[in-house]
Tab-separated table of C-alpha atoms in Angstrom:
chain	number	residue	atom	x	y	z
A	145	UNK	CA	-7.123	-140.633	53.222
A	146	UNK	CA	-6.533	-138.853	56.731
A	147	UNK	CA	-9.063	-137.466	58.773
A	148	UNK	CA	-7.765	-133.686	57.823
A	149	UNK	CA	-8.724	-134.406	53.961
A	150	UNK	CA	-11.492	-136.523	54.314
A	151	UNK	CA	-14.545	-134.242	53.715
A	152	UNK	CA	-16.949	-136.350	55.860
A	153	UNK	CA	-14.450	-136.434	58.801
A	154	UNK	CA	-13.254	-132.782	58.908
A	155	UNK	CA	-16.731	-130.738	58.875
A	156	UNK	CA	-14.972	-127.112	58.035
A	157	UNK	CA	-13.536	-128.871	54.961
A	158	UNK	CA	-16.765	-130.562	53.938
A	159	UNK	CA	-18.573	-127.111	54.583
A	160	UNK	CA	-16.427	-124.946	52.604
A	161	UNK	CA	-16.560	-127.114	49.351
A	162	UNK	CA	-20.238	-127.433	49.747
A	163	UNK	CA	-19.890	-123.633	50.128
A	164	UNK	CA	-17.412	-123.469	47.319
A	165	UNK	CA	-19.831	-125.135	44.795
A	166	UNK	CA	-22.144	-122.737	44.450
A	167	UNK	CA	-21.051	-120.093	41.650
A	168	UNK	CA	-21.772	-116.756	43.359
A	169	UNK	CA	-20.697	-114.905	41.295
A	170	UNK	CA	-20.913	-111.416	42.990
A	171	UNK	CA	-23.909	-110.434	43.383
A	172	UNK	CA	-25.439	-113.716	43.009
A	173	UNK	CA	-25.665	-115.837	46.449
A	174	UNK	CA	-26.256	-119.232	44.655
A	175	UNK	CA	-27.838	-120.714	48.013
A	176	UNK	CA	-24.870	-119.998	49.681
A	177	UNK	CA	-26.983	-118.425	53.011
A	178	UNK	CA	-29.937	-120.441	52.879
A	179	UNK	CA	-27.200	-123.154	53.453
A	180	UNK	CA	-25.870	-121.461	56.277
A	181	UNK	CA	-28.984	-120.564	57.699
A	182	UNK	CA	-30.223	-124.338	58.010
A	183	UNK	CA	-27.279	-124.922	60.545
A	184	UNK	CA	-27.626	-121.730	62.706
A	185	UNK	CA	-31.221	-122.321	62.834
A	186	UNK	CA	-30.252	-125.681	64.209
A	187	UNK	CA	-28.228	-123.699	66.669
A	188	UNK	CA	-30.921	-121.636	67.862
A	189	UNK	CA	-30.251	-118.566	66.074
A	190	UNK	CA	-33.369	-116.255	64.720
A	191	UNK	CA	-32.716	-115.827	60.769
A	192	UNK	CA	-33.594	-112.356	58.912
A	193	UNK	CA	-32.914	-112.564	55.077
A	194	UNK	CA	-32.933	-109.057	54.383
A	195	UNK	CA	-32.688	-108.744	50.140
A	196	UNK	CA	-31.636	-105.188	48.782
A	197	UNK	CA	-32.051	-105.195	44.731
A	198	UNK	CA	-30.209	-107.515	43.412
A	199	UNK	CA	-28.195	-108.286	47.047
A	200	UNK	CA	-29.124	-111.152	49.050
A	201	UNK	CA	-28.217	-110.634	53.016
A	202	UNK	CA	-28.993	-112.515	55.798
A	203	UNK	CA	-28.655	-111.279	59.590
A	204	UNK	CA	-28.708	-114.274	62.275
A	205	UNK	CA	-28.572	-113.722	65.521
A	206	UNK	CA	-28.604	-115.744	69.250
A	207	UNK	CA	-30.050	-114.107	72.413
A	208	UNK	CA	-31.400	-110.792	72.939
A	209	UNK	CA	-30.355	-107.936	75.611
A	210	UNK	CA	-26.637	-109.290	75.961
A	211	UNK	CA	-23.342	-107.825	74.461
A	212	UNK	CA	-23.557	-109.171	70.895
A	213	UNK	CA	-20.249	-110.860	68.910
A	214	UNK	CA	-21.001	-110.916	65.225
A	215	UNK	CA	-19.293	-112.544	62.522
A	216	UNK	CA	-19.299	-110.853	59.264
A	217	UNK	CA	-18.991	-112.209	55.671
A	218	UNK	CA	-19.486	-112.506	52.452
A	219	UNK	CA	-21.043	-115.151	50.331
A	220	UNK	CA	-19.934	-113.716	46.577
A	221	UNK	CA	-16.842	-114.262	45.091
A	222	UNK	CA	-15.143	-112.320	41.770
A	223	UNK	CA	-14.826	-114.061	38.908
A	224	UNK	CA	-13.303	-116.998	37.520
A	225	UNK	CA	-11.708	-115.475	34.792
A	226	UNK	CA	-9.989	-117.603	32.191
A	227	UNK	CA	-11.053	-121.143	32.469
A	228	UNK	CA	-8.634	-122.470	30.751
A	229	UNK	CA	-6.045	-121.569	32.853
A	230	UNK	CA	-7.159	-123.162	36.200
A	231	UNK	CA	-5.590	-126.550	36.484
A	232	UNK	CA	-8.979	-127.466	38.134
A	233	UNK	CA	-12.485	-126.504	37.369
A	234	UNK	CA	-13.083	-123.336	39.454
A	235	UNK	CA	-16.531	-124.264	40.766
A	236	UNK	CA	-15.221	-127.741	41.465
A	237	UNK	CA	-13.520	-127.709	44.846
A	238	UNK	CA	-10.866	-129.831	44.209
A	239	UNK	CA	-8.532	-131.334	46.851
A	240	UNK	CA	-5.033	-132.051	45.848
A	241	UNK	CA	-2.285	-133.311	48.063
A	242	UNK	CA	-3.393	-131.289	51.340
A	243	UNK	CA	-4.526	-128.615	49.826
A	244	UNK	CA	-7.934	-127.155	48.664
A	245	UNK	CA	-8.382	-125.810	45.120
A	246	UNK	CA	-11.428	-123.400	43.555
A	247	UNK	CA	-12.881	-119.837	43.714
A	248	UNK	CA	-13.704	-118.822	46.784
A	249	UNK	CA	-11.335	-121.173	49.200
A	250	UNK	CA	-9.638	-118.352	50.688
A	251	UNK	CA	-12.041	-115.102	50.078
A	252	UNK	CA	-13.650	-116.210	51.961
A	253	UNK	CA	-16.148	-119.078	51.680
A	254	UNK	CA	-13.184	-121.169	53.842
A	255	UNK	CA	-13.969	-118.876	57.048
A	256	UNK	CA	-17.600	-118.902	56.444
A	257	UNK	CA	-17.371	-122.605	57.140
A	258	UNK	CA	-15.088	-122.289	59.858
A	259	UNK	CA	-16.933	-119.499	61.643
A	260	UNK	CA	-19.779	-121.964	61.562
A	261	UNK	CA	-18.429	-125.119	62.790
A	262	UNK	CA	-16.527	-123.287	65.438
A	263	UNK	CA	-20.010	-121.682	66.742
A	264	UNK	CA	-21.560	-125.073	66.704
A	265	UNK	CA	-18.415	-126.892	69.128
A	266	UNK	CA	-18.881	-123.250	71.448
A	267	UNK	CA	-22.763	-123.744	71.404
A	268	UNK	CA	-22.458	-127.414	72.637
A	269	UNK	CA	-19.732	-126.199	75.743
A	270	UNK	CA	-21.629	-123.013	76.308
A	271	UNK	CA	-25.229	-123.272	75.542
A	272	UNK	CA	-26.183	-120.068	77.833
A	273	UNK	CA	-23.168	-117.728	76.968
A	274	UNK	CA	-22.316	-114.542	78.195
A	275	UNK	CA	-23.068	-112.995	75.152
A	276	UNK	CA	-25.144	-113.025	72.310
A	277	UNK	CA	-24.098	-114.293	68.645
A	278	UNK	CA	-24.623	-113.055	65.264
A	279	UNK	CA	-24.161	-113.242	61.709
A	280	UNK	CA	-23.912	-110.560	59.190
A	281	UNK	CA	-23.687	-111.587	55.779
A	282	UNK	CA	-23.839	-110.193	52.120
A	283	UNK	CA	-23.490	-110.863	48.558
A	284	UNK	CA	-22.048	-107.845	47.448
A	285	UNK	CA	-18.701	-107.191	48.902
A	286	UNK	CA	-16.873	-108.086	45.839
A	287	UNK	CA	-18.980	-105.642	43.756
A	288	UNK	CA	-20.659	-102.580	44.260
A	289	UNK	CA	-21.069	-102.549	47.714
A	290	UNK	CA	-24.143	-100.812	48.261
A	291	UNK	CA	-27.387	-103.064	48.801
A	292	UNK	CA	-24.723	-105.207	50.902
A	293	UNK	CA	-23.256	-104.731	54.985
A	294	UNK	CA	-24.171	-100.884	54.249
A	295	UNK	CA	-27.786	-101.450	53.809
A	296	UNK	CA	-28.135	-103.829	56.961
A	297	UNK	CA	-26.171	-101.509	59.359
A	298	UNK	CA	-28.581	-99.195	58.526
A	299	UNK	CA	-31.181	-101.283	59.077
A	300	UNK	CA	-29.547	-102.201	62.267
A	301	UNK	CA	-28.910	-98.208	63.942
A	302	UNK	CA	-32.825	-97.682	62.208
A	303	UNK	CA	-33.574	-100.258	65.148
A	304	UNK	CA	-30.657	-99.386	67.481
A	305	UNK	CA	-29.190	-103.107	67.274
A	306	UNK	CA	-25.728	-102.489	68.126
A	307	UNK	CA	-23.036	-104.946	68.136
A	308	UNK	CA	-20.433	-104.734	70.044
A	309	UNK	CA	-18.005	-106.865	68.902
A	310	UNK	CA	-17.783	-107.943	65.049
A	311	UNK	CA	-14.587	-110.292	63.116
A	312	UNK	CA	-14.290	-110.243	59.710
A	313	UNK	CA	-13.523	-113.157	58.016
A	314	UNK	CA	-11.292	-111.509	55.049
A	315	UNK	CA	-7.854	-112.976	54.424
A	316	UNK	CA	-5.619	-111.332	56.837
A	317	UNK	CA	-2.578	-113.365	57.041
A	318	UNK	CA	0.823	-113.014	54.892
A	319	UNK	CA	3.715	-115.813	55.450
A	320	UNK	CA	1.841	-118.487	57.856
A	321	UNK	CA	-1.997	-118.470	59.352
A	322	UNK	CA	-2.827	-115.784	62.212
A	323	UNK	CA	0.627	-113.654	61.345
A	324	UNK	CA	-1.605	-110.510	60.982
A	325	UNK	CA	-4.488	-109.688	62.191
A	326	UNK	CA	-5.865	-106.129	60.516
A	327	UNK	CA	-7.183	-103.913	63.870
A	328	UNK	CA	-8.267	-101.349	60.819
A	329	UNK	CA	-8.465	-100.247	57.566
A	330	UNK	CA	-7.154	-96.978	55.582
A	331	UNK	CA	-9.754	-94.517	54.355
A	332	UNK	CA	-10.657	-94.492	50.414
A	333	UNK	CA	-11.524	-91.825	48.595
A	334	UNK	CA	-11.404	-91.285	44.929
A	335	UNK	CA	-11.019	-88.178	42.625
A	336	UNK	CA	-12.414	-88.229	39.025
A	337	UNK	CA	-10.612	-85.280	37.122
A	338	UNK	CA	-11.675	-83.292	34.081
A	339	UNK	CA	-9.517	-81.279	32.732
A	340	UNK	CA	-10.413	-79.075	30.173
A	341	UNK	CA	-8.903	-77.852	26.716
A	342	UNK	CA	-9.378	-76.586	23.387
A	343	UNK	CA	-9.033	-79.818	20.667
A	344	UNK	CA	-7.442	-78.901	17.632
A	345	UNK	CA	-4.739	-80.145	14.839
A	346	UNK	CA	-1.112	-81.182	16.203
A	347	UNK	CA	0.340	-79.033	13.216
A	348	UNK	CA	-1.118	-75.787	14.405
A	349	UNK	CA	-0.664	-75.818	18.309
A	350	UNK	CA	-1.552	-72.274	18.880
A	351	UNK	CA	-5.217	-72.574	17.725
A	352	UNK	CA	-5.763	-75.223	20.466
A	353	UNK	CA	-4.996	-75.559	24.173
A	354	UNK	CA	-3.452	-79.390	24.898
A	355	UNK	CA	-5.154	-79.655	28.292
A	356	UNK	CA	-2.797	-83.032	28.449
A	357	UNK	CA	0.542	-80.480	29.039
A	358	UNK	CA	-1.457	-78.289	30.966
A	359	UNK	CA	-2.225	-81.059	33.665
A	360	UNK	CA	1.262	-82.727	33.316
A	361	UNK	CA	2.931	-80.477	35.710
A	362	UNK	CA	0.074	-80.625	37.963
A	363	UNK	CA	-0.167	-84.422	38.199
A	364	UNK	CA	3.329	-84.359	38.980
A	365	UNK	CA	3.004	-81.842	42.124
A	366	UNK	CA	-0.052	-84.411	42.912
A	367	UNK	CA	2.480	-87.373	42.882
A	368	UNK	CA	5.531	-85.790	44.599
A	369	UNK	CA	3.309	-84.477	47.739
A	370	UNK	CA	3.536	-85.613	51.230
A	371	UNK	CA	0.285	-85.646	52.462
A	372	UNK	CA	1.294	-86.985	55.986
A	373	UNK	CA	3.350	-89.348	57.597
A	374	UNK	CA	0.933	-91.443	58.964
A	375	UNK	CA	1.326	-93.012	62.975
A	376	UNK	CA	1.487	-95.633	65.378
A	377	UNK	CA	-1.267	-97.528	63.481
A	378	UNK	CA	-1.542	-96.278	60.116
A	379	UNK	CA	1.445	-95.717	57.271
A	380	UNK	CA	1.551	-92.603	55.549
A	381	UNK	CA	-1.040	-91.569	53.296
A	382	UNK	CA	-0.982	-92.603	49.876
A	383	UNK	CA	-1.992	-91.200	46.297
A	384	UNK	CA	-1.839	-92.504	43.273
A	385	UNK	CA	-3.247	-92.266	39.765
A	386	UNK	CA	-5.642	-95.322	38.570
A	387	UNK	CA	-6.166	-94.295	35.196
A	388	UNK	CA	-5.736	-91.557	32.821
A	389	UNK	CA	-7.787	-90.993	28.864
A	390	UNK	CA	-7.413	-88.487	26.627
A	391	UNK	CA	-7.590	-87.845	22.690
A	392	UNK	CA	-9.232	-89.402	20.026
A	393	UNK	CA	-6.847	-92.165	18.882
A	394	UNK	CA	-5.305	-90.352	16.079
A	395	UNK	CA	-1.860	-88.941	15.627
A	396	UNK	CA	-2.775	-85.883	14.455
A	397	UNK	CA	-5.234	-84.543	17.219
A	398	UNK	CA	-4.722	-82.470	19.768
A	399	UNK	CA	-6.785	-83.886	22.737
A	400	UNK	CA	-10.135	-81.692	24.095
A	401	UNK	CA	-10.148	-82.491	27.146
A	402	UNK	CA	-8.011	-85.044	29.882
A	403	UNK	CA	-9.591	-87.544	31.925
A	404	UNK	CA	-7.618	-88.616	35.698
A	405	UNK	CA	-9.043	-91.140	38.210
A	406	UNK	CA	-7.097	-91.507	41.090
A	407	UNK	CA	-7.184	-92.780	44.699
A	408	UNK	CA	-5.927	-92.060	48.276
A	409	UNK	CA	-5.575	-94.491	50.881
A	410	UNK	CA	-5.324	-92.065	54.004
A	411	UNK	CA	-4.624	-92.494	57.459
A	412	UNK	CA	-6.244	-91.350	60.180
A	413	UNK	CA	-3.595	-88.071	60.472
A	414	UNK	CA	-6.218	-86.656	57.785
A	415	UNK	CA	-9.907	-86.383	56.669
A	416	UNK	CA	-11.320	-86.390	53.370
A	417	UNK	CA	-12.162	-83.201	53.311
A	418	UNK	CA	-8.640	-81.959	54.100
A	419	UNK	CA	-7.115	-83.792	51.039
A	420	UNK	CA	-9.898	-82.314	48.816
A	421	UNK	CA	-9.130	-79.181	49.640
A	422	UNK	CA	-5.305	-79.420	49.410
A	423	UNK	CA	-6.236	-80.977	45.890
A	424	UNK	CA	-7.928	-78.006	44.685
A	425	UNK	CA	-5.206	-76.145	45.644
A	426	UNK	CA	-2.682	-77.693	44.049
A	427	UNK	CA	-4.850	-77.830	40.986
A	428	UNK	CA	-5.382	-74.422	41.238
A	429	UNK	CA	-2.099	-73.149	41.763
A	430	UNK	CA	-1.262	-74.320	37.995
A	431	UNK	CA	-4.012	-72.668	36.210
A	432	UNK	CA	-5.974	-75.763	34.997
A	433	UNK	CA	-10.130	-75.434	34.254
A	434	UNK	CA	-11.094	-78.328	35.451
A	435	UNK	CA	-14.061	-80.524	37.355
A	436	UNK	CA	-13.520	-82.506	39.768
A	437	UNK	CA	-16.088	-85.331	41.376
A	438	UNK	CA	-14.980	-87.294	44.174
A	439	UNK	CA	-16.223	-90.598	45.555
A	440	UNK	CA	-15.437	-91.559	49.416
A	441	UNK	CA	-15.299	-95.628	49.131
A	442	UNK	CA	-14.879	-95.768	52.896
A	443	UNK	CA	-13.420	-94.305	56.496
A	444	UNK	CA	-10.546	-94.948	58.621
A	445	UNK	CA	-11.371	-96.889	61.409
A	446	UNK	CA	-9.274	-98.886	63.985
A	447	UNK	CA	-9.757	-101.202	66.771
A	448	UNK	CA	-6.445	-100.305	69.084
A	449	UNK	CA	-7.467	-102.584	72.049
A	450	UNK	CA	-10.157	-103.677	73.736
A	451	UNK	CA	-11.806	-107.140	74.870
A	452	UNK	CA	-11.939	-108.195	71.112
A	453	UNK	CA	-8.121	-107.729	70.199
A	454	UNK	CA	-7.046	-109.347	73.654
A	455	UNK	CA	-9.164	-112.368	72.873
A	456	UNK	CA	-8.169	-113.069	69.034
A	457	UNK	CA	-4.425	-112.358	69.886
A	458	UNK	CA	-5.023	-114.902	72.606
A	459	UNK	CA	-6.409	-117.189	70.874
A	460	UNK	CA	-3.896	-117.175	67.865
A	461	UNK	CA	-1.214	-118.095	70.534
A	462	UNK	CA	-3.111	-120.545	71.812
A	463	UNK	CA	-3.698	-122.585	68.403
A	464	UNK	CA	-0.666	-121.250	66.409
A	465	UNK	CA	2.052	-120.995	68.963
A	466	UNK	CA	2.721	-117.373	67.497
A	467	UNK	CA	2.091	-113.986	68.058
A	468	UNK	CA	0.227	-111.670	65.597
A	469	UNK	CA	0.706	-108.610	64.009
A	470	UNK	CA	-1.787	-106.019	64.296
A	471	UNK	CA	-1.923	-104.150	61.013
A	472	UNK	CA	-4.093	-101.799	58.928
A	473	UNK	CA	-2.627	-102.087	55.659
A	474	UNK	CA	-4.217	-103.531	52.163
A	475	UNK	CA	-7.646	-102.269	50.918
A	476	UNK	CA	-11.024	-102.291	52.571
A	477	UNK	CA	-13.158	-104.223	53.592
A	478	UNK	CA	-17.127	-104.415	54.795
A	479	UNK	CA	-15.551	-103.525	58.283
A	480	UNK	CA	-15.725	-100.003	57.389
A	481	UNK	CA	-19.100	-99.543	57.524
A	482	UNK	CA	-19.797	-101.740	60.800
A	483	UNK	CA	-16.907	-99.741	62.526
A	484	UNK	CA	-19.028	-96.388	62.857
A	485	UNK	CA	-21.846	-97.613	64.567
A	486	UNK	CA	-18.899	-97.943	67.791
A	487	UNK	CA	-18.363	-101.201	67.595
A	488	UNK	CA	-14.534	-103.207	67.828
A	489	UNK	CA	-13.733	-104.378	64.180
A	490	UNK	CA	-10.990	-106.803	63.388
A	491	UNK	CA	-10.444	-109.399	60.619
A	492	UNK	CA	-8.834	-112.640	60.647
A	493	UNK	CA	-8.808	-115.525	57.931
A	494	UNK	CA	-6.255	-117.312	55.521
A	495	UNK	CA	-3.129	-116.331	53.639
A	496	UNK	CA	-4.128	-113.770	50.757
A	497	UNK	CA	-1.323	-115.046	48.876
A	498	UNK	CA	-4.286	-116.586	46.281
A	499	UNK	CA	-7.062	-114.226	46.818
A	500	UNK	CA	-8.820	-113.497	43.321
A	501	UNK	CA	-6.072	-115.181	41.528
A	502	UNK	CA	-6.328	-118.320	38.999
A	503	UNK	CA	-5.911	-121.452	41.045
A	504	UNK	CA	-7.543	-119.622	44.150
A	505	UNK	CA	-6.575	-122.505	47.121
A	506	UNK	CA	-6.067	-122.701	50.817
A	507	UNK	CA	-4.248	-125.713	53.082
A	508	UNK	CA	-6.955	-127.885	54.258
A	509	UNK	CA	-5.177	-127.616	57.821
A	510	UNK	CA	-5.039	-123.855	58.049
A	511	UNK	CA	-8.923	-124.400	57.644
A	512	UNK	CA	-9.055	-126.178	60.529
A	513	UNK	CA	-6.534	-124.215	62.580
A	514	UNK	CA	-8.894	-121.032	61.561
A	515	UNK	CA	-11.870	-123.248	62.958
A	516	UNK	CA	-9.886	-123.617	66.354
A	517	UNK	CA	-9.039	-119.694	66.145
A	518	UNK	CA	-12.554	-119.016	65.849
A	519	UNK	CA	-13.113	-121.721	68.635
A	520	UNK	CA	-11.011	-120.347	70.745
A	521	UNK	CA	-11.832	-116.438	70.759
A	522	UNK	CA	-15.245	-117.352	71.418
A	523	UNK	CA	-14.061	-119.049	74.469
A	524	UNK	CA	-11.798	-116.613	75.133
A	525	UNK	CA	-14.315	-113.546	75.160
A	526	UNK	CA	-17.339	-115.847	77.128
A	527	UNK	CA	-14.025	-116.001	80.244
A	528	UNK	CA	-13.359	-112.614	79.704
A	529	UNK	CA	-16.577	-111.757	80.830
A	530	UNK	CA	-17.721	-113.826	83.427
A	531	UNK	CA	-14.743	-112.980	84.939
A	532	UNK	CA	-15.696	-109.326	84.731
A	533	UNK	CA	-19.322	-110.458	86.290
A	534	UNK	CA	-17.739	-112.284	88.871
């Protein structure tokens, strides 16, 4: 067996299946951050569990009064799902050729363990660094998302604890390791759609009022819109519809009422509250009674440049020999609620190409390319600024 899959010679690997074997399930943590917690002690870091509900979240941190790096993470993972069709026992990290098999291996228990081993090797070279560390992690980000990264932030700005600079560990990259890095994330935000009609029998139309045609034509205008064109950063905004219920399951009734969910993923060209309101109007200008709820999942935010982005696309060349993308596309991520408070947001981690999929796996040597990534940003942002002290 080579050093790269031999758990007790490649300490990212061994980490991430210990990580890995621990079913945390989301919200559960499964003494996935007490585990972590023993080796940042170790490190020097000050450990704050902070438990919201049924959330488990611990906050970290190295140093007090200096600019503070944070990595942020997640612990939980989604579901299994069919056991039968995973070729290896999902809670079983399971290494295969050069590869590493089970849930959680690239979302995103594999950069947990490479965040961690990569602060230990920067620790031992820079015991005193120019900054201080942290570590901001949750159980929740694959559910709810509310007694998660949302409830320590505030907890955080309640104190004024600012960080300054904070990576991500989601799965950024496409095609190889480090190909994209995402320097932000779309806005979310979510209509739920009532609209209302008169239920009655298919055979006598005109004593009912088929809210299901009514809405058709307005869907439609919904659909066909341009809502922007997006910019330098972001695409164009995006609508579509998630789901859509109405009637009661028989042929022969004409449906009381209509029930639309749908989403936008909007750039930062818009606001929420501009959408809404183009919404209504559209819904208006067709005559529906309706009600309409909305739910905003999350912001825009974006990281253009700064001492964060230099360093990570620095240190991607450095390890990987390429240079990445900066992109905001995909879904969200905890980012969004870390990027008010000011501070830089980017993520970086493995290919997505498995990400809550059956046979969930990531190459053992991307794990330990991430680990040098990680390495090497550090290092990259401690030169940075002693070079702006000097």
């Amino acid at each position: 067996m080579s050093n790269l899959v031999d758990p007790a010679a490649n300490p990212t690997l061994a980490l991430a299946m210990d990580l890995m074997a621990r079913p945390s399930v989301t919200p559960e943590d499964a003494g996935c951050q007490p585990l972590m917690a023993a080796r940042l002690q170790q490190l020097g870091f000050q450990i704050e569990m902070l438990p919201f509900h049924d959330t488990l979240n611990m906050w970290a941190r190295r140093g007090q009064g200096k600019p503070l790096f944070c990595f942020a993470g997640h612990t939980d993972v989604v579901p299994a799902g069919p056991l039968e069709q995973w070729h290896t026992p999902p809670f079983t990290p399971t290494i295969i050729g050069d590869t590493l098999f089970g849930r959680g291996a690239a979302d995103m228990k594999g950069s947990l363990a490479a965040m961690v081993v990569a602060t230990e090797r920067f620790i031992d070279e820079y015991p005193e660094p120019a900054f201080d560390l942290a570590y901001l992690i949750t159980s929740d980000e694959e559910g709810p998302f509310i007694n998660g990264t949302v409830k320590v932030v505030e907890t955080l700005e309640a104190r004024q604890e600012k960080i300054r600079w904070c990576l991500v560990g989601e799965p950024s990259s496409g095609k190889q390791l480090g190909d994209v890095i995402k320097n932000g994330r779309r806005g979310s935000l979510t209509g739920h759609l009532t609209v209302k009609g008169i239920q009655g029998h298919v055979a006598y139309p005109q004593l009912a009022d088929n809210p299901v045609h009514k809405a058709a034509p307005a869907l439609a205008a919904l659909a066909a819109e341009i809502w922007d064109q997006g910019n330098a950063f972001f695409p164009a905004t995006s609508f579509q519809i998630a789901n859509i219920h109405a009637g009661t399951g028989a042929s022969n009734v004409i449906p009381g009422e209509l029930k639309v969910m749908f989403n936008f993923r909007y750039s930062t060209e818009v606001t929420a509250d501009i959408l809404q309101q183009r919404v209504y109007a559209i819904l208006d200008r067709f005559g529906l009674n309706y009600q309409l709820d909305w739910t905003l999942n999350g912001l825009p935010f974006l990281t253009a440049s700064g001492d964060l982005v230099a360093a990570t696309v620095a240190a991607v060349e450095q390890v990987r020999g390429i240079t990445p993308r900066l992109e905001t596309t995909g879904g969200t991520s905890d980012g969004r609620f870390i990027a008010p408070t000011g501070a830089q947001v980017i993520e970086l981690g493995p290919i997505n190409a498995t990400i809550h999929k059956i046979n969930e796996c990531v190459a053992i040597a991307d794990l330990t390319q991430l680990t040098d990534i990680y390495h090497a940003l550090l290092v990259n942002l401690q030169q940075r600024l002693s070079h702006a002290v000097n």
